[in-house]
Amino acid sequence: MTYPVNLAVKPEVSGYFDEATNTITYIVKDPDSNHCAIIDSVMDIDYAAGRITYDHADALIAEIEERGLTLDWIIETHVHADHLSAAPYLQEKLGGKIGVGEKIMVIQDTFGKIFNEGTEFQRDGSQFDALFKDGDTYMVGNMQGFAMYTPGHTPACMVHVMGDAAFAGDTLFMPDGGSARADFPGGDAGELYDSIQKVLSLPDETRLFMCHDYGPNGRAIQWETTVAEQKANNIHVGGGKTRAEFIKFRTERDAQLAMPKLIIPALQVNMRAGEVPTDDDGNPMLKVPVNGL
């Protein structure tokens, strides 16, 4: 597929790092209007106390209101396993449509069973306003964005490109961070390698923005790189590393990794577009499947 990259359009990108989850959320502004999108928002949770707050989302809201921006889209690059989405809260305050990849239905089916969700839990993606297919386009003000289907980390991962900026989700990390794991249900190391190659086929000067950074070897947190830098220096796929080499490394590495500490609440919330599930009395309630993951 040929994707409609337009390097002449250079959106204003503001990154907001959440230290608790090592997540970077982005406000992406159309350079020719006051319209914007939010990529991969965070809802704060004290899991031990069962307490949800919105400090991170409130900072985004304050920034958008202060700048007089109009929010068109709240985009999830995938169903995150390491943080909870604040999409419904942001939509309530600012408007905009919530979008995710169409393979969300695979995630909902898989984890609907793991969390023993009843028939009232819809597995058709209807919790979201838009389900993106590979190559789908959308508008942020006067700026066209498009979605690239990039499975491997999860079956529903998408990279979103607006002008010369691409938002990689967990498909890639910074060059010294490599790539994300591929051992979650529905993940596949070979698919992840293929997806990374698709991203690296974008023009070399394309700006790449990461969803996470962990400061390898004690360096300062970073989240912006380029396609050229990734092709040359990414420790997992750069310098011409083969698909077989990547699969071997990724499979061995993933076997050593612990589950993300917020995976149980994150999956339940994020497969619902950020809504917290409720019990029969309508009270917010999360489940813990024993030996289910």
mmCIF file of C-alpha atoms in Angstrom:
data_model
loop_
_atom_site.group_PDB
_atom_site.id
_atom_site.type_symbol
_atom_site.label_atom_id
_atom_site.label_comp_id
_atom_site.label_asym_id
_atom_site.label_seq_id
_atom_site.Cartn_x
_atom_site.Cartn_y
_atom_site.Cartn_z
ATOM 1 C CA MET A 1 0.000 0.000 0.000
ATOM 2 C CA THR A 2 1.157 3.547 -0.761
ATOM 3 C CA TYR A 3 0.582 5.944 2.121
ATOM 4 C CA PRO A 4 -0.090 9.677 1.568
ATOM 5 C CA VAL A 5 2.969 11.139 3.345
ATOM 6 C CA ASN A 6 3.215 14.934 3.102
ATOM 7 C CA LEU A 7 6.545 16.098 4.527
ATOM 8 C CA ALA A 8 5.702 19.716 3.705
ATOM 9 C CA VAL A 9 3.176 19.719 6.559
ATOM 10 C CA LYS A 10 4.948 20.088 9.896
ATOM 11 C CA PRO A 11 2.561 19.790 12.834
ATOM 12 C CA GLU A 12 3.402 21.318 16.183
ATOM 13 C CA VAL A 13 4.003 18.390 18.540
ATOM 14 C CA SER A 14 4.044 18.767 22.331
ATOM 15 C CA GLY A 15 5.022 15.755 24.442
ATOM 16 C CA TYR A 16 3.934 15.153 28.044
ATOM 17 C CA PHE A 17 5.820 12.499 30.012
ATOM 18 C CA ASP A 18 4.040 10.509 32.730
ATOM 19 C CA GLU A 19 6.706 9.327 35.157
ATOM 20 C CA ALA A 20 4.462 6.744 36.818
ATOM 21 C CA THR A 21 4.006 4.765 33.575
ATOM 22 C CA ASN A 22 6.868 6.050 31.382
ATOM 23 C CA THR A 23 4.241 7.081 28.835
ATOM 24 C CA ILE A 24 4.461 10.068 26.508
ATOM 25 C CA THR A 25 1.179 11.682 25.487
ATOM 26 C CA TYR A 26 1.098 14.097 22.559
ATOM 27 C CA ILE A 27 -0.882 17.148 21.569
ATOM 28 C CA VAL A 28 -0.531 17.422 17.786
ATOM 29 C CA LYS A 29 -1.563 20.781 16.318
ATOM 30 C CA ASP A 30 -2.372 21.487 12.689
ATOM 31 C CA PRO A 31 0.101 24.214 11.636
ATOM 32 C CA ASP A 32 -2.602 25.969 9.577
ATOM 33 C CA SER A 33 -5.421 26.090 12.117
ATOM 34 C CA ASN A 34 -6.205 25.888 15.831
ATOM 35 C CA HIS A 35 -7.288 22.249 15.615
ATOM 36 C CA CYS A 36 -5.420 19.420 17.321
ATOM 37 C CA ALA A 37 -5.377 15.743 18.242
ATOM 38 C CA ILE A 38 -4.304 13.939 21.407
ATOM 39 C CA ILE A 39 -2.343 10.704 21.056
ATOM 40 C CA ASP A 40 -2.225 8.084 23.870
ATOM 41 C CA SER A 41 -3.615 9.885 26.908
ATOM 42 C CA VAL A 42 -3.117 8.721 30.507
ATOM 43 C CA MET A 43 -5.575 8.369 33.384
ATOM 44 C CA ASP A 44 -3.875 8.224 36.788
ATOM 45 C CA ILE A 45 -4.464 5.227 39.040
ATOM 46 C CA ASP A 46 -3.248 4.255 42.481
ATOM 47 C CA TYR A 47 -3.861 0.555 41.945
ATOM 48 C CA ALA A 48 -3.118 -0.477 45.530
ATOM 49 C CA ALA A 49 -5.708 1.987 46.814
ATOM 50 C CA GLY A 50 -8.167 1.495 43.942
ATOM 51 C CA ARG A 51 -8.171 5.244 43.342
ATOM 52 C CA ILE A 52 -8.443 6.963 39.945
ATOM 53 C CA THR A 53 -7.546 10.629 39.380
ATOM 54 C CA TYR A 54 -7.007 12.886 36.364
ATOM 55 C CA ASP A 55 -3.978 15.102 37.018
ATOM 56 C CA HIS A 56 -2.277 14.135 33.752
ATOM 57 C CA ALA A 57 -5.427 14.648 31.683
ATOM 58 C CA ASP A 58 -6.180 17.942 33.440
ATOM 59 C CA ALA A 59 -2.763 19.250 32.381
ATOM 60 C CA LEU A 60 -3.626 18.467 28.740
ATOM 61 C CA ILE A 61 -7.004 20.169 29.093
ATOM 62 C CA ALA A 62 -5.419 23.277 30.614
ATOM 63 C CA GLU A 63 -2.859 23.444 27.793
ATOM 64 C CA ILE A 64 -5.485 23.090 25.061
ATOM 65 C CA GLU A 65 -7.787 25.670 26.653
ATOM 66 C CA GLU A 66 -4.948 28.116 27.270
ATOM 67 C CA ARG A 67 -3.887 27.897 23.623
ATOM 68 C CA GLY A 68 -7.454 28.199 22.376
ATOM 69 C CA LEU A 69 -7.316 24.898 20.496
ATOM 70 C CA THR A 70 -10.164 22.712 19.244
ATOM 71 C CA LEU A 71 -9.755 18.982 19.869
ATOM 72 C CA ASP A 72 -10.770 16.910 16.839
ATOM 73 C CA TRP A 73 -9.390 13.467 17.724
ATOM 74 C CA ILE A 74 -8.390 11.418 20.767
ATOM 75 C CA ILE A 75 -6.377 8.577 19.265
ATOM 76 C CA GLU A 76 -5.189 5.337 20.841
ATOM 77 C CA THR A 77 -2.306 3.705 18.983
ATOM 78 C CA HIS A 78 -3.338 0.380 20.572
ATOM 79 C CA VAL A 79 -4.924 -1.144 23.676
ATOM 80 C CA HIS A 80 -2.218 -0.306 26.187
ATOM 81 C CA ALA A 81 -1.221 -2.801 28.872
ATOM 82 C CA ASP A 82 0.832 -0.413 30.986
ATOM 83 C CA HIS A 83 -1.406 2.623 31.494
ATOM 84 C CA LEU A 84 -5.085 3.542 31.488
ATOM 85 C CA SER A 85 -6.573 5.825 28.845
ATOM 86 C CA ALA A 86 -8.249 9.097 29.830
ATOM 87 C CA ALA A 87 -10.118 9.326 26.518
ATOM 88 C CA PRO A 88 -13.716 9.576 27.855
ATOM 89 C CA TYR A 89 -12.722 12.216 30.411
ATOM 90 C CA LEU A 90 -10.996 14.289 27.736
ATOM 91 C CA GLN A 91 -13.943 13.895 25.382
ATOM 92 C CA GLU A 92 -16.372 15.039 28.086
ATOM 93 C CA LYS A 93 -14.304 18.180 28.706
ATOM 94 C CA LEU A 94 -13.139 19.018 25.182
ATOM 95 C CA GLY A 95 -15.137 17.026 22.628
ATOM 96 C CA GLY A 96 -13.453 15.173 19.765
ATOM 97 C CA LYS A 97 -13.788 11.629 18.465
ATOM 98 C CA ILE A 98 -12.099 8.598 20.051
ATOM 99 C CA GLY A 99 -10.358 6.389 17.498
ATOM 100 C CA VAL A 100 -8.516 3.052 17.573
ATOM 101 C CA GLY A 101 -7.565 0.330 15.099
ATOM 102 C CA GLU A 102 -10.382 -1.912 13.847
ATOM 103 C CA LYS A 103 -8.664 -4.999 15.295
ATOM 104 C CA ILE A 104 -9.835 -3.791 18.711
ATOM 105 C CA MET A 105 -12.518 -6.440 18.200
ATOM 106 C CA VAL A 106 -9.839 -9.156 18.413
ATOM 107 C CA ILE A 107 -8.628 -7.675 21.701
ATOM 108 C CA GLN A 108 -12.162 -7.429 23.057
ATOM 109 C CA ASP A 109 -12.903 -11.024 22.177
ATOM 110 C CA THR A 110 -9.651 -12.341 23.675
ATOM 111 C CA PHE A 111 -9.765 -10.410 26.920
ATOM 112 C CA GLY A 112 -13.528 -10.504 27.221
ATOM 113 C CA LYS A 113 -13.038 -14.226 27.822
ATOM 114 C CA ILE A 114 -10.085 -13.785 30.171
ATOM 115 C CA PHE A 115 -12.016 -11.297 32.306
ATOM 116 C CA ASN A 116 -15.214 -13.363 32.056
ATOM 117 C CA GLU A 117 -17.220 -10.452 30.685
ATOM 118 C CA GLY A 118 -20.900 -11.048 30.167
ATOM 119 C CA THR A 119 -22.972 -10.560 27.051
ATOM 120 C CA GLU A 120 -23.517 -6.903 27.992
ATOM 121 C CA PHE A 121 -19.874 -6.235 27.052
ATOM 122 C CA GLN A 122 -19.973 -5.403 23.354
ATOM 123 C CA ARG A 123 -17.118 -6.931 21.361
ATOM 124 C CA ASP A 124 -17.717 -4.946 18.175
ATOM 125 C CA GLY A 125 -15.639 -1.839 18.920
ATOM 126 C CA SER A 126 -18.783 0.236 19.401
ATOM 127 C CA GLN A 127 -17.284 1.915 22.504
ATOM 128 C CA PHE A 128 -15.113 3.936 20.092
ATOM 129 C CA ASP A 129 -16.223 6.619 17.627
ATOM 130 C CA ALA A 130 -13.960 5.423 14.813
ATOM 131 C CA LEU A 131 -12.254 2.137 13.943
ATOM 132 C CA PHE A 132 -9.289 2.697 11.632
ATOM 133 C CA LYS A 133 -8.303 0.328 8.852
ATOM 134 C CA ASP A 134 -4.886 0.265 7.217
ATOM 135 C CA GLY A 135 -4.536 3.409 5.111
ATOM 136 C CA ASP A 136 -7.603 5.193 6.472
ATOM 137 C CA THR A 137 -7.314 8.978 6.451
ATOM 138 C CA TYR A 138 -8.857 11.613 8.708
ATOM 139 C CA MET A 139 -8.575 15.349 9.223
ATOM 140 C CA VAL A 140 -7.190 17.415 12.088
ATOM 141 C CA GLY A 141 -8.262 20.877 11.035
ATOM 142 C CA ASN A 142 -6.732 21.262 7.565
ATOM 143 C CA MET A 143 -4.123 18.545 8.157
ATOM 144 C CA GLN A 144 -4.639 15.031 6.865
ATOM 145 C CA GLY A 145 -3.603 12.124 9.054
ATOM 146 C CA PHE A 146 -3.525 8.451 8.181
ATOM 147 C CA ALA A 147 -3.287 5.134 10.000
ATOM 148 C CA MET A 148 -0.782 2.343 9.279
ATOM 149 C CA TYR A 149 -1.627 -1.156 10.503
ATOM 150 C CA THR A 150 1.392 -2.385 12.480
ATOM 151 C CA PRO A 151 0.559 -5.607 14.391
ATOM 152 C CA GLY A 152 3.061 -7.627 16.389
ATOM 153 C CA HIS A 153 3.103 -6.038 19.821
ATOM 154 C CA THR A 154 -0.673 -6.499 19.816
ATOM 155 C CA PRO A 155 -3.086 -7.439 16.998
ATOM 156 C CA ALA A 156 -4.596 -3.936 17.035
ATOM 157 C CA CYS A 157 -1.529 -1.670 16.831
ATOM 158 C CA MET A 158 -1.577 1.316 14.476
ATOM 159 C CA VAL A 159 1.039 3.963 13.720
ATOM 160 C CA HIS A 160 -0.525 7.360 13.009
ATOM 161 C CA VAL A 161 1.121 9.797 10.596
ATOM 162 C CA MET A 162 0.309 13.500 10.345
ATOM 163 C CA GLY A 163 2.454 15.476 7.940
ATOM 164 C CA ASP A 164 6.105 14.757 8.707
ATOM 165 C CA ALA A 165 5.319 13.276 12.150
ATOM 166 C CA ALA A 166 4.602 9.606 12.899
ATOM 167 C CA PHE A 167 3.389 8.360 16.263
ATOM 168 C CA ALA A 168 4.815 4.899 16.717
ATOM 169 C CA GLY A 169 2.879 3.577 19.703
ATOM 170 C CA ASP A 170 4.796 0.540 21.000
ATOM 171 C CA THR A 171 5.954 -0.610 17.564
ATOM 172 C CA LEU A 172 9.333 1.042 18.171
ATOM 173 C CA PHE A 173 11.241 2.572 21.058
ATOM 174 C CA MET A 174 14.123 5.044 20.819
ATOM 175 C CA PRO A 175 17.153 3.597 18.964
ATOM 176 C CA ASP A 176 18.883 2.581 22.209
ATOM 177 C CA GLY A 177 15.604 1.065 23.509
ATOM 178 C CA GLY A 178 14.883 -1.130 20.499
ATOM 179 C CA SER A 179 11.370 -2.528 20.296
ATOM 180 C CA ALA A 180 8.435 -3.591 22.441
ATOM 181 C CA ARG A 181 7.626 -7.119 23.549
ATOM 182 C CA ALA A 182 5.583 -9.450 21.352
ATOM 183 C CA ASP A 183 4.429 -12.094 23.838
ATOM 184 C CA PHE A 184 1.016 -10.748 24.836
ATOM 185 C CA PRO A 185 -1.994 -12.762 23.579
ATOM 186 C CA GLY A 186 -2.140 -12.187 19.833
ATOM 187 C CA GLY A 187 1.380 -10.776 19.668
ATOM 188 C CA ASP A 188 3.917 -12.115 17.181
ATOM 189 C CA ALA A 189 7.627 -11.289 16.842
ATOM 190 C CA GLY A 190 7.682 -11.919 13.097
ATOM 191 C CA GLU A 191 4.708 -9.624 12.550
ATOM 192 C CA LEU A 192 6.380 -6.992 14.716
ATOM 193 C CA TYR A 193 9.525 -7.112 12.564
ATOM 194 C CA ASP A 194 7.427 -6.739 9.414
ATOM 195 C CA SER A 195 5.532 -3.815 10.922
ATOM 196 C CA ILE A 196 8.752 -2.090 11.917
ATOM 197 C CA GLN A 197 10.019 -2.440 8.356
ATOM 198 C CA LYS A 198 6.793 -0.816 7.145
ATOM 199 C CA VAL A 199 7.388 2.140 9.461
ATOM 200 C CA LEU A 200 11.022 2.367 8.371
ATOM 201 C CA SER A 201 9.881 2.558 4.746
ATOM 202 C CA LEU A 202 8.562 6.061 5.461
ATOM 203 C CA PRO A 203 10.834 8.888 4.244
ATOM 204 C CA ASP A 204 14.100 9.091 6.178
ATOM 205 C CA GLU A 205 13.355 12.579 7.485
ATOM 206 C CA THR A 206 10.016 11.570 8.999
ATOM 207 C CA ARG A 207 9.926 12.470 12.675
ATOM 208 C CA LEU A 208 9.102 9.467 14.890
ATOM 209 C CA PHE A 209 7.504 9.958 18.296
ATOM 210 C CA MET A 210 7.570 7.150 20.872
ATOM 211 C CA CYS A 211 4.775 6.168 23.261
ATOM 212 C CA HIS A 212 7.242 5.099 25.969
ATOM 213 C CA ASP A 213 10.793 5.712 27.081
ATOM 214 C CA TYR A 214 12.662 4.159 29.997
ATOM 215 C CA GLY A 215 15.980 6.035 29.829
ATOM 216 C CA PRO A 216 18.287 3.084 29.053
ATOM 217 C CA ASN A 217 21.640 3.182 30.817
ATOM 218 C CA GLY A 218 20.562 6.176 32.862
ATOM 219 C CA ARG A 219 20.187 8.678 30.014
ATOM 220 C CA ALA A 220 17.592 11.452 30.156
ATOM 221 C CA ILE A 221 14.094 10.618 28.923
ATOM 222 C CA GLN A 222 13.691 11.160 25.162
ATOM 223 C CA TRP A 223 10.852 10.556 22.743
ATOM 224 C CA GLU A 224 11.680 11.978 19.318
ATOM 225 C CA THR A 225 13.890 10.447 16.637
ATOM 226 C CA THR A 226 13.747 9.968 12.837
ATOM 227 C CA VAL A 227 13.305 7.083 10.436
ATOM 228 C CA ALA A 228 16.933 7.502 9.314
ATOM 229 C CA GLU A 229 18.215 7.291 12.896
ATOM 230 C CA GLN A 230 16.163 4.174 13.567
ATOM 231 C CA LYS A 231 17.353 2.423 10.412
ATOM 232 C CA ALA A 232 20.962 3.125 11.256
ATOM 233 C CA ASN A 233 21.057 2.714 15.021
ATOM 234 C CA ASN A 234 18.077 0.825 16.477
ATOM 235 C CA ILE A 235 19.646 -1.908 18.616
ATOM 236 C CA HIS A 236 17.007 -4.506 17.684
ATOM 237 C CA VAL A 237 16.350 -3.863 13.999
ATOM 238 C CA GLY A 238 18.878 -1.291 12.763
ATOM 239 C CA GLY A 239 21.930 -1.896 10.634
ATOM 240 C CA GLY A 240 20.268 -4.536 8.471
ATOM 241 C CA LYS A 241 19.372 -7.076 11.186
ATOM 242 C CA THR A 242 17.389 -9.933 9.663
ATOM 243 C CA ARG A 243 13.888 -11.107 10.474
ATOM 244 C CA ALA A 244 15.249 -14.395 11.855
ATOM 245 C CA GLU A 245 17.720 -12.590 14.095
ATOM 246 C CA PHE A 246 14.967 -10.349 15.429
ATOM 247 C CA ILE A 247 12.550 -13.211 16.113
ATOM 248 C CA LYS A 248 15.224 -15.153 17.998
ATOM 249 C CA PHE A 249 16.235 -12.162 20.100
ATOM 250 C CA ARG A 250 12.678 -10.960 20.774
ATOM 251 C CA THR A 251 11.420 -14.435 21.752
ATOM 252 C CA GLU A 252 14.305 -15.031 24.155
ATOM 253 C CA ARG A 253 14.047 -11.555 25.625
ATOM 254 C CA ASP A 254 10.271 -11.697 26.112
ATOM 255 C CA ALA A 255 10.568 -14.943 28.074
ATOM 256 C CA GLN A 256 12.509 -13.007 30.728
ATOM 257 C CA LEU A 257 10.046 -10.118 31.118
ATOM 258 C CA ALA A 258 7.545 -9.722 33.938
ATOM 259 C CA MET A 259 3.983 -8.634 33.252
ATOM 260 C CA PRO A 260 3.402 -4.842 33.331
ATOM 261 C CA LYS A 261 2.254 -3.848 36.805
ATOM 262 C CA LEU A 262 -0.945 -2.215 35.503
ATOM 263 C CA ILE A 263 -1.892 -4.792 32.876
ATOM 264 C CA ILE A 264 -4.999 -6.058 34.721
ATOM 265 C CA PRO A 265 -6.737 -2.686 35.180
ATOM 266 C CA ALA A 266 -5.358 -1.292 31.908
ATOM 267 C CA LEU A 267 -6.793 -3.986 29.662
ATOM 268 C CA GLN A 268 -10.234 -3.877 31.280
ATOM 269 C CA VAL A 269 -10.422 -0.097 30.910
ATOM 270 C CA ASN A 270 -8.713 0.374 27.559
ATOM 271 C CA MET A 271 -10.709 -2.251 25.677
ATOM 272 C CA ARG A 272 -13.725 -0.140 26.713
ATOM 273 C CA ALA A 273 -12.240 3.066 25.220
ATOM 274 C CA GLY A 274 -11.190 4.256 28.677
ATOM 275 C CA GLU A 275 -14.408 3.569 30.562
ATOM 276 C CA VAL A 276 -14.053 1.843 33.932
ATOM 277 C CA PRO A 277 -16.278 -1.266 34.137
ATOM 278 C CA THR A 278 -19.047 -1.378 36.732
ATOM 279 C CA ASP A 279 -20.684 -4.013 38.890
ATOM 280 C CA ASP A 280 -24.387 -4.890 38.860
ATOM 281 C CA ASP A 281 -25.140 -1.859 41.035
ATOM 282 C CA GLY A 282 -23.331 0.545 38.713
ATOM 283 C CA ASN A 283 -20.275 0.995 40.928
ATOM 284 C CA PRO A 284 -16.815 1.203 39.271
ATOM 285 C CA MET A 285 -15.224 -2.217 39.746
ATOM 286 C CA LEU A 286 -12.182 -4.069 38.379
ATOM 287 C CA LYS A 287 -11.627 -7.836 38.235
ATOM 288 C CA VAL A 288 -8.468 -9.832 38.891
ATOM 289 C CA PRO A 289 -8.419 -13.068 36.869
ATOM 290 C CA VAL A 290 -6.290 -15.574 38.807
ATOM 291 C CA ASN A 291 -3.743 -17.350 36.578
ATOM 292 C CA GLY A 292 -5.512 -15.921 33.552
ATOM 293 C CA LEU A 293 -2.634 -14.059 31.921
#
